[in-house]
PDB file of C-alpha atoms in Angstrom:
ATOM      1  CA  UNK A   1     -20.042 -17.537  -2.182  1.00 41.00           C
ATOM      2  CA  UNK A   2     -19.442 -15.549   0.814  1.00 42.00           C
ATOM      3  CA  UNK A   3     -19.818 -17.543   3.406  1.00 43.00           C
ATOM      4  CA  UNK A   4     -22.095 -16.780   6.497  1.00 37.00           C
ATOM      5  CA  UNK A   5     -20.004 -17.118   9.729  1.00 42.00           C
ATOM      6  CA  UNK A   6     -20.087 -13.525  11.251  1.00 43.00           C
ATOM      7  CA  UNK A   7     -19.073 -12.320  14.021  1.00 42.00           C
ATOM      8  CA  UNK A   8     -21.957 -10.126  15.251  1.00 36.00           C
ATOM      9  CA  UNK A   9     -20.208  -7.868  17.923  1.00 38.00           C
ATOM     10  CA  UNK A  10     -18.253  -6.880  15.680  1.00 41.00           C
ATOM     11  CA  UNK A  11     -18.478  -2.683  15.059  1.00 40.00           C
ATOM     12  CA  UNK A  12     -20.780  -2.262  11.913  1.00 41.00           C
ATOM     13  CA  UNK A  13     -18.864  -2.316   8.171  1.00 41.00           C
ATOM     14  CA  UNK A  14     -17.646   0.832   7.381  1.00 46.00           C
ATOM     15  CA  UNK A  15     -19.044   2.619   4.575  1.00 44.00           C
ATOM     16  CA  UNK A  16     -22.134   1.711   3.911  1.00 53.00           C
ATOM     17  CA  UNK A  17     -20.819  -0.549   1.022  1.00 65.00           C
ATOM     18  CA  UNK A  18     -18.056  -3.055   1.246  1.00 68.00           C
ATOM     19  CA  UNK A  19     -17.312  -2.289  -2.263  1.00 69.00           C
ATOM     20  CA  UNK A  20     -16.023   1.197  -2.365  1.00 86.00           C
ATOM     21  CA  UNK A  21     -12.868  -0.528  -0.425  1.00 93.00           C
ATOM     22  CA  UNK A  22      -9.907   0.778  -2.277  1.00 95.00           C
ATOM     23  CA  UNK A  23      -6.958  -1.398  -0.167  1.00 97.00           C
ATOM     24  CA  UNK A  24      -7.201  -4.783   0.271  1.00 98.00           C
ATOM     25  CA  UNK A  25      -4.033  -5.878   2.840  1.00 98.00           C
ATOM     26  CA  UNK A  26      -3.913  -9.648   2.575  1.00 98.00           C
ATOM     27  CA  UNK A  27      -1.343 -11.575   4.336  1.00 95.00           C
ATOM     28  CA  UNK A  28       0.241 -14.072   2.390  1.00 94.00           C
ATOM     29  CA  UNK A  29       0.693 -17.824   5.099  1.00 90.00           C
ATOM     30  CA  UNK A  30      -1.903 -19.611   5.368  1.00 91.00           C
ATOM     31  CA  UNK A  31      -4.476 -16.464   3.574  1.00 95.00           C
ATOM     32  CA  UNK A  32      -3.041 -16.830  -0.077  1.00 96.00           C
ATOM     33  CA  UNK A  33      -0.205 -18.923   0.064  1.00 94.00           C
ATOM     34  CA  UNK A  34      -0.580 -22.460   1.894  1.00 91.00           C
ATOM     35  CA  UNK A  35       2.527 -23.509   3.523  1.00 76.00           C
ATOM     36  CA  UNK A  36       1.481 -26.677   5.152  1.00 78.00           C
ATOM     37  CA  UNK A  37       3.134 -26.606   8.431  1.00 82.00           C
ATOM     38  CA  UNK A  38       6.080 -25.803   7.617  1.00 85.00           C
ATOM     39  CA  UNK A  39       6.394 -22.462  10.042  1.00 83.00           C
ATOM     40  CA  UNK A  40       6.403 -25.362  12.651  1.00 84.00           C
ATOM     41  CA  UNK A  41       8.919 -27.361  11.057  1.00 87.00           C
ATOM     42  CA  UNK A  42      11.235 -24.596  10.885  1.00 86.00           C
ATOM     43  CA  UNK A  43      10.698 -23.648  14.531  1.00 87.00           C
ATOM     44  CA  UNK A  44      11.615 -27.388  14.824  1.00 87.00           C
ATOM     45  CA  UNK A  45      15.156 -26.666  13.097  1.00 88.00           C
ATOM     46  CA  UNK A  46      15.520 -23.227  15.027  1.00 88.00           C
ATOM     47  CA  UNK A  47      15.018 -24.863  18.304  1.00 88.00           C
ATOM     48  CA  UNK A  48      17.606 -27.503  17.996  1.00 88.00           C
ATOM     49  CA  UNK A  49      19.875 -25.195  16.740  1.00 90.00           C
ATOM     50  CA  UNK A  50      19.080 -23.328  20.039  1.00 89.00           C
ATOM     51  CA  UNK A  51      19.580 -26.276  22.088  1.00 90.00           C
ATOM     52  CA  UNK A  52      15.757 -27.466  22.876  1.00 89.00           C
ATOM     53  CA  UNK A  53      15.265 -30.958  21.560  1.00 86.00           C
ATOM     54  CA  UNK A  54      11.813 -31.800  19.670  1.00 84.00           C
ATOM     55  CA  UNK A  55       9.930 -34.201  22.814  1.00 86.00           C
ATOM     56  CA  UNK A  56      11.252 -32.004  25.361  1.00 90.00           C
ATOM     57  CA  UNK A  57       8.830 -30.025  27.855  1.00 91.00           C
ATOM     58  CA  UNK A  58      10.334 -27.065  26.860  1.00 90.00           C
ATOM     59  CA  UNK A  59       9.429 -28.164  23.217  1.00 90.00           C
ATOM     60  CA  UNK A  60       6.564 -28.477  23.966  1.00 90.00           C
ATOM     61  CA  UNK A  61       5.840 -25.184  25.423  1.00 89.00           C
ATOM     62  CA  UNK A  62       7.558 -23.433  22.863  1.00 89.00           C
ATOM     63  CA  UNK A  63       5.994 -25.066  20.233  1.00 86.00           C
ATOM     64  CA  UNK A  64       2.310 -24.208  22.422  1.00 87.00           C
ATOM     65  CA  UNK A  65       3.492 -20.269  21.501  1.00 87.00           C
ATOM     66  CA  UNK A  66       4.072 -21.040  18.804  1.00 84.00           C
ATOM     67  CA  UNK A  67       1.104 -21.593  17.344  1.00 82.00           C
ATOM     68  CA  UNK A  68      -0.345 -19.125  19.468  1.00 80.00           C
ATOM     69  CA  UNK A  69       1.356 -16.321  18.168  1.00 80.00           C
ATOM     70  CA  UNK A  70       1.071 -17.022  14.764  1.00 78.00           C
ATOM     71  CA  UNK A  71       1.418 -14.284  12.794  1.00 72.00           C
ATOM     72  CA  UNK A  72       3.692 -12.086  15.099  1.00 77.00           C
ATOM     73  CA  UNK A  73       6.572 -10.961  13.756  1.00 78.00           C
ATOM     74  CA  UNK A  74       8.943 -13.884  14.246  1.00 82.00           C
ATOM     75  CA  UNK A  75      11.526 -12.023  15.720  1.00 84.00           C
ATOM     76  CA  UNK A  76       9.508 -10.797  18.237  1.00 84.00           C
ATOM     77  CA  UNK A  77       8.636 -14.781  18.687  1.00 86.00           C
ATOM     78  CA  UNK A  78      11.882 -15.370  19.599  1.00 89.00           C
ATOM     79  CA  UNK A  79      12.343 -12.809  21.406  1.00 90.00           C
ATOM     80  CA  UNK A  80       9.585 -13.709  24.239  1.00 88.00           C
ATOM     81  CA  UNK A  81      11.138 -18.052  23.794  1.00 89.00           C
ATOM     82  CA  UNK A  82      14.111 -16.980  24.271  1.00 91.00           C
ATOM     83  CA  UNK A  83      14.617 -13.420  26.958  1.00 88.00           C
ATOM     84  CA  UNK A  84      17.668 -13.902  28.484  1.00 88.00           C
ATOM     85  CA  UNK A  85      17.383 -15.042  32.413  1.00 89.00           C
ATOM     86  CA  UNK A  86      18.423 -11.919  33.880  1.00 87.00           C
ATOM     87  CA  UNK A  87      16.709 -10.052  31.261  1.00 86.00           C
ATOM     88  CA  UNK A  88      19.866  -8.661  29.606  1.00 89.00           C
ATOM     89  CA  UNK A  89      18.711  -7.342  26.323  1.00 91.00           C
ATOM     90  CA  UNK A  90      22.079  -7.798  24.641  1.00 92.00           C
ATOM     91  CA  UNK A  91      21.481 -10.946  25.089  1.00 92.00           C
ATOM     92  CA  UNK A  92      17.810 -11.949  24.675  1.00 92.00           C
ATOM     93  CA  UNK A  93      17.832  -9.965  21.460  1.00 91.00           C
ATOM     94  CA  UNK A  94      21.489 -12.300  20.931  1.00 92.00           C
ATOM     95  CA  UNK A  95      20.137 -15.594  20.975  1.00 91.00           C
ATOM     96  CA  UNK A  96      16.638 -13.879  19.531  1.00 89.00           C
ATOM     97  CA  UNK A  97      18.399 -13.284  16.082  1.00 89.00           C
ATOM     98  CA  UNK A  98      20.360 -16.967  15.983  1.00 92.00           C
ATOM     99  CA  UNK A  99      17.026 -18.517  16.683  1.00 90.00           C
ATOM    100  CA  UNK A 100      15.527 -16.063  13.697  1.00 88.00           C
ATOM    101  CA  UNK A 101      17.533 -16.612  11.846  1.00 90.00           C
ATOM    102  CA  UNK A 102      17.908 -21.054  11.487  1.00 91.00           C
ATOM    103  CA  UNK A 103      14.106 -20.043  11.699  1.00 88.00           C
ATOM    104  CA  UNK A 104      14.460 -18.021   7.590  1.00 87.00           C
ATOM    105  CA  UNK A 105      17.205 -20.000   7.005  1.00 90.00           C
ATOM    106  CA  UNK A 106      15.421 -23.583   7.154  1.00 89.00           C
ATOM    107  CA  UNK A 107      12.187 -21.978   5.444  1.00 87.00           C
ATOM    108  CA  UNK A 108      13.864 -20.570   3.147  1.00 86.00           C
ATOM    109  CA  UNK A 109      14.586 -24.529   2.226  1.00 88.00           C
ATOM    110  CA  UNK A 110      11.610 -25.488   2.763  1.00 88.00           C
ATOM    111  CA  UNK A 111      10.087 -22.819   0.860  1.00 88.00           C
ATOM    112  CA  UNK A 112      13.576 -24.084  -2.263  1.00 85.00           C
ATOM    113  CA  UNK A 113      12.157 -26.879  -2.102  1.00 85.00           C
ATOM    114  CA  UNK A 114       8.618 -26.730  -3.485  1.00 84.00           C
ATOM    115  CA  UNK A 115       7.166 -27.403  -0.242  1.00 86.00           C
ATOM    116  CA  UNK A 116       4.696 -23.940  -1.117  1.00 89.00           C
ATOM    117  CA  UNK A 117       1.191 -23.344  -3.107  1.00 92.00           C
ATOM    118  CA  UNK A 118      -0.774 -20.738  -3.599  1.00 95.00           C
ATOM    119  CA  UNK A 119      -3.984 -20.487  -1.123  1.00 95.00           C
ATOM    120  CA  UNK A 120      -6.903 -22.366  -4.183  1.00 96.00           C
ATOM    121  CA  UNK A 121      -7.729 -18.375  -5.309  1.00 96.00           C
ATOM    122  CA  UNK A 122      -6.045 -17.100  -3.957  1.00 97.00           C
ATOM    123  CA  UNK A 123      -4.054 -15.119  -7.569  1.00 97.00           C
ATOM    124  CA  UNK A 124      -7.262 -15.136  -9.002  1.00 97.00           C
ATOM    125  CA  UNK A 125      -8.970 -13.192  -5.980  1.00 97.00           C
ATOM    126  CA  UNK A 126      -5.723 -10.776  -6.338  1.00 98.00           C
ATOM    127  CA  UNK A 127      -5.822 -10.364 -10.207  1.00 97.00           C
ATOM    128  CA  UNK A 128     -10.251 -10.204  -9.797  1.00 97.00           C
ATOM    129  CA  UNK A 129      -9.894  -7.583  -7.372  1.00 97.00           C
ATOM    130  CA  UNK A 130      -6.816  -4.913  -8.979  1.00 96.00           C
ATOM    131  CA  UNK A 131      -8.553  -5.272 -12.302  1.00 96.00           C
ATOM    132  CA  UNK A 132     -11.522  -4.278 -10.210  1.00 95.00           C
ATOM    133  CA  UNK A 133      -9.547  -0.657  -9.579  1.00 94.00           C
ATOM    134  CA  UNK A 134      -8.173  -2.132  -6.077  1.00 96.00           C
ATOM    135  CA  UNK A 135      -5.308  -1.806  -4.832  1.00 97.00           C
ATOM    136  CA  UNK A 136      -3.653  -5.126  -3.586  1.00 98.00           C
ATOM    137  CA  UNK A 137      -0.379  -5.219  -1.162  1.00 98.00           C
ATOM    138  CA  UNK A 138       0.923  -8.527   0.380  1.00 97.00           C
ATOM    139  CA  UNK A 139       2.389  -8.117   3.835  1.00 96.00           C
ATOM    140  CA  UNK A 140       3.848 -11.123   6.157  1.00 92.00           C
ATOM    141  CA  UNK A 141       5.392 -11.808   9.570  1.00 87.00           C
ATOM    142  CA  UNK A 142       8.374 -13.089   7.922  1.00 86.00           C
ATOM    143  CA  UNK A 143      11.927 -11.962   7.544  1.00 86.00           C
ATOM    144  CA  UNK A 144      11.928  -9.720   3.738  1.00 90.00           C
ATOM    145  CA  UNK A 145      14.791 -12.437   2.249  1.00 89.00           C
ATOM    146  CA  UNK A 146      11.410 -14.958   3.484  1.00 88.00           C
ATOM    147  CA  UNK A 147       8.941 -13.166   1.804  1.00 92.00           C
ATOM    148  CA  UNK A 148      11.058 -12.678  -1.467  1.00 92.00           C
ATOM    149  CA  UNK A 149      11.805 -16.196  -1.274  1.00 89.00           C
ATOM    150  CA  UNK A 150       8.182 -17.396  -1.500  1.00 92.00           C
ATOM    151  CA  UNK A 151       6.883 -15.325  -3.739  1.00 94.00           C
ATOM    152  CA  UNK A 152      10.384 -16.149  -6.130  1.00 92.00           C
ATOM    153  CA  UNK A 153       8.667 -19.701  -5.462  1.00 91.00           C
ATOM    154  CA  UNK A 154       5.352 -19.260  -7.151  1.00 94.00           C
ATOM    155  CA  UNK A 155       5.483 -16.593 -10.107  1.00 94.00           C
ATOM    156  CA  UNK A 156       3.870 -13.268  -7.556  1.00 96.00           C
ATOM    157  CA  UNK A 157       7.565 -11.865  -7.437  1.00 92.00           C
ATOM    158  CA  UNK A 158       5.137  -8.509  -9.707  1.00 93.00           C
ATOM    159  CA  UNK A 159       1.675  -9.559  -8.860  1.00 96.00           C
ATOM    160  CA  UNK A 160       1.225  -6.695  -6.739  1.00 96.00           C
ATOM    161  CA  UNK A 161       2.340  -2.903  -6.558  1.00 92.00           C
ATOM    162  CA  UNK A 162       3.988  -3.305  -2.973  1.00 97.00           C
ATOM    163  CA  UNK A 163       5.038  -6.208  -0.370  1.00 97.00           C
ATOM    164  CA  UNK A 164       5.404  -5.271   3.240  1.00 96.00           C
ATOM    165  CA  UNK A 165       7.390  -7.152   6.299  1.00 93.00           C
ATOM    166  CA  UNK A 166       7.508  -5.832   9.728  1.00 91.00           C
ATOM    167  CA  UNK A 167      11.177  -4.458   8.478  1.00 90.00           C
ATOM    168  CA  UNK A 168       9.050  -2.085   6.083  1.00 93.00           C
ATOM    169  CA  UNK A 169       6.914  -0.871   8.513  1.00 92.00           C
ATOM    170  CA  UNK A 170      10.019  -0.052  11.384  1.00 89.00           C
ATOM    171  CA  UNK A 171      10.006  -3.709  12.500  1.00 84.00           C
ATOM    172  CA  UNK A 172       6.788  -3.454  14.440  1.00 87.00           C
ATOM    173  CA  UNK A 173       4.674  -6.515  13.529  1.00 87.00           C
ATOM    174  CA  UNK A 174       1.482  -7.810  13.992  1.00 88.00           C
ATOM    175  CA  UNK A 175      -0.894  -7.507  16.400  1.00 91.00           C
ATOM    176  CA  UNK A 176       0.191  -4.010  15.710  1.00 93.00           C
ATOM    177  CA  UNK A 177      -1.473  -2.244  12.784  1.00 96.00           C
ATOM    178  CA  UNK A 178       2.246   0.058  11.509  1.00 96.00           C
ATOM    179  CA  UNK A 179       2.020  -2.886   8.207  1.00 96.00           C
ATOM    180  CA  UNK A 180      -1.668  -1.633   7.153  1.00 97.00           C
ATOM    181  CA  UNK A 181      -1.317   2.015   7.636  1.00 97.00           C
ATOM    182  CA  UNK A 182       2.756   1.577   5.870  1.00 97.00           C
ATOM    183  CA  UNK A 183       0.295   0.110   2.934  1.00 97.00           C
ATOM    184  CA  UNK A 184      -1.650   3.204   3.128  1.00 97.00           C
ATOM    185  CA  UNK A 185       0.838   5.685   3.923  1.00 96.00           C
ATOM    186  CA  UNK A 186       2.724   4.174   0.645  1.00 96.00           C
ATOM    187  CA  UNK A 187       0.354   3.535  -1.583  1.00 97.00           C
ATOM    188  CA  UNK A 188      -2.074   6.524  -1.376  1.00 95.00           C
ATOM    189  CA  UNK A 189      -4.276   4.285  -2.284  1.00 96.00           C
ATOM    190  CA  UNK A 190      -7.513   5.694  -0.234  1.00 94.00           C
ATOM    191  CA  UNK A 191      -8.374   8.533   1.712  1.00 93.00           C
ATOM    192  CA  UNK A 192      -9.958   7.074   4.553  1.00 93.00           C
ATOM    193  CA  UNK A 193      -8.658   3.746   7.184  1.00 94.00           C
ATOM    194  CA  UNK A 194     -12.837   3.292   5.810  1.00 93.00           C
ATOM    195  CA  UNK A 195     -11.393   2.861   2.960  1.00 95.00           C
ATOM    196  CA  UNK A 196      -9.117  -0.512   4.213  1.00 96.00           C
ATOM    197  CA  UNK A 197      -9.879  -4.107   3.944  1.00 97.00           C
ATOM    198  CA  UNK A 198      -7.117  -6.517   5.613  1.00 97.00           C
ATOM    199  CA  UNK A 199      -7.969 -10.300   5.449  1.00 97.00           C
ATOM    200  CA  UNK A 200      -5.903 -13.337   7.491  1.00 95.00           C
ATOM    201  CA  UNK A 201      -5.303 -16.480   9.195  1.00 93.00           C
ATOM    202  CA  UNK A 202      -4.862 -15.588  12.634  1.00 91.00           C
ATOM    203  CA  UNK A 203      -5.805 -13.564  15.253  1.00 92.00           C
ATOM    204  CA  UNK A 204      -3.022 -11.045  14.760  1.00 91.00           C
ATOM    205  CA  UNK A 205      -4.561 -10.193  11.584  1.00 94.00           C
ATOM    206  CA  UNK A 206      -7.043  -9.360  13.744  1.00 95.00           C
ATOM    207  CA  UNK A 207      -6.041  -7.118  16.005  1.00 94.00           C
ATOM    208  CA  UNK A 208      -4.019  -6.025  13.242  1.00 95.00           C
ATOM    209  CA  UNK A 209      -6.572  -4.677  10.891  1.00 96.00           C
ATOM    210  CA  UNK A 210      -9.322  -3.547  13.786  1.00 96.00           C
ATOM    211  CA  UNK A 211      -6.001  -1.297  14.968  1.00 95.00           C
ATOM    212  CA  UNK A 212      -5.798   0.272  12.324  1.00 96.00           C
ATOM    213  CA  UNK A 213      -9.094   1.276  11.804  1.00 94.00           C
ATOM    214  CA  UNK A 214     -10.496  -0.803   8.526  1.00 95.00           C
ATOM    215  CA  UNK A 215     -13.973  -1.481   7.673  1.00 93.00           C
ATOM    216  CA  UNK A 216     -13.312  -4.817   6.360  1.00 95.00           C
ATOM    217  CA  UNK A 217     -11.434  -7.567   9.262  1.00 95.00           C
ATOM    218  CA  UNK A 218     -12.134 -10.732   7.232  1.00 96.00           C
ATOM    219  CA  UNK A 219     -10.656 -14.487   8.721  1.00 96.00           C
ATOM    220  CA  UNK A 220     -10.032 -16.531   6.809  1.00 95.00           C
ATOM    221  CA  UNK A 221      -9.966 -20.667   7.590  1.00 95.00           C
ATOM    222  CA  UNK A 222      -7.347 -21.793   5.410  1.00 93.00           C
ATOM    223  CA  UNK A 223      -4.431 -22.063   8.096  1.00 86.00           C
ATOM    224  CA  UNK A 224      -4.055 -20.983  11.921  1.00 80.00           C
ATOM    225  CA  UNK A 225      -6.357 -20.496  13.547  1.00 88.00           C
ATOM    226  CA  UNK A 226     -10.346 -21.132  13.142  1.00 91.00           C
ATOM    227  CA  UNK A 227     -13.620 -19.160  13.314  1.00 95.00           C
ATOM    228  CA  UNK A 228     -14.368 -18.931  17.157  1.00 94.00           C
ATOM    229  CA  UNK A 229     -10.528 -17.193  17.573  1.00 92.00           C
ATOM    230  CA  UNK A 230     -10.974 -14.967  14.340  1.00 94.00           C
ATOM    231  CA  UNK A 231     -13.996 -13.867  15.530  1.00 94.00           C
ATOM    232  CA  UNK A 232     -12.957 -13.593  19.337  1.00 94.00           C
ATOM    233  CA  UNK A 233     -10.443 -11.100  17.987  1.00 92.00           C
ATOM    234  CA  UNK A 234     -12.711  -9.168  16.172  1.00 93.00           C
ATOM    235  CA  UNK A 235     -13.401 -10.190  12.129  1.00 95.00           C
ATOM    236  CA  UNK A 236     -16.355  -8.566  10.835  1.00 94.00           C
ATOM    237  CA  UNK A 237     -16.229 -11.721   8.634  1.00 95.00           C
ATOM    238  CA  UNK A 238     -15.437 -15.678   8.985  1.00 95.00           C
ATOM    239  CA  UNK A 239     -15.268 -16.215   4.405  1.00 96.00           C
ATOM    240  CA  UNK A 240     -13.806 -20.149   4.084  1.00 96.00           C
ATOM    241  CA  UNK A 241     -10.610 -18.517   2.208  1.00 96.00           C
ATOM    242  CA  UNK A 242      -9.623 -15.820   1.086  1.00 96.00           C
ATOM    243  CA  UNK A 243     -11.188 -16.763  -2.803  1.00 96.00           C
ATOM    244  CA  UNK A 244     -14.110 -15.302  -1.373  1.00 96.00           C
ATOM    245  CA  UNK A 245     -12.809 -12.208  -0.746  1.00 96.00           C
ATOM    246  CA  UNK A 246     -13.739 -10.610  -4.225  1.00 95.00           C
ATOM    247  CA  UNK A 247     -17.507 -11.212  -3.756  1.00 94.00           C
ATOM    248  CA  UNK A 248     -17.354 -10.139  -0.432  1.00 94.00           C
ATOM    249  CA  UNK A 249     -16.541  -5.986  -1.836  1.00 94.00           C
ATOM    250  CA  UNK A 250     -18.511  -6.448  -4.430  1.00 91.00           C
ATOM    251  CA  UNK A 251     -16.460  -7.193  -7.237  1.00 90.00           C
ATOM    252  CA  UNK A 252     -17.696 -10.305  -9.473  1.00 73.00           C
TER     253      UNK A 252
END
């Protein structure tokens, strides 16, 4: 059953019938994939690699920023956290790349150890949507190497027609709408942005969906942010999990 939680101040859903949605763009970690805090664990490894010790005030400040920006491209997060004091762009980029490499390596090792699993009902929801003629695209803020490791670990390599990371959409991840619009351009599955549905677990997912013009921007409560945060960021619907999305879109 679809959760009754909605955002009454959000723009009305178009088209008039959500079942007219043709393209469904889904986030991975926290939305279709339960990573059980692995982002924070991998961040701890990256922070130590950069000389930021757990328990220090700087670490606490960085962790708060990581939590607030869940859903954003990870390299963008590290560019902010490790910006050079003198503003040198080359030094900032070097530090960000080193931190991101340490993060992706640590996250990949956790994936290889079997620390991830699908959100209950996620695969069934994806298959139901596709069986009903919808095109489903999986997106992430991780690098391609990590996305591929997750897909391989879950046996999802051939589950959907297209998967996207920020590099596949010109380098900008959420909150920019680029991955959603890249999904539209790459698949040709919809004739209008009003035929797109986006689902994710973070405020950044909601912002990206709204900026793309998607008709349905559904927040799910299986990840980083709660219902008030998702609604404040523009969710048209808040669902218990992605398993409720097919019913919202008229697929039973």
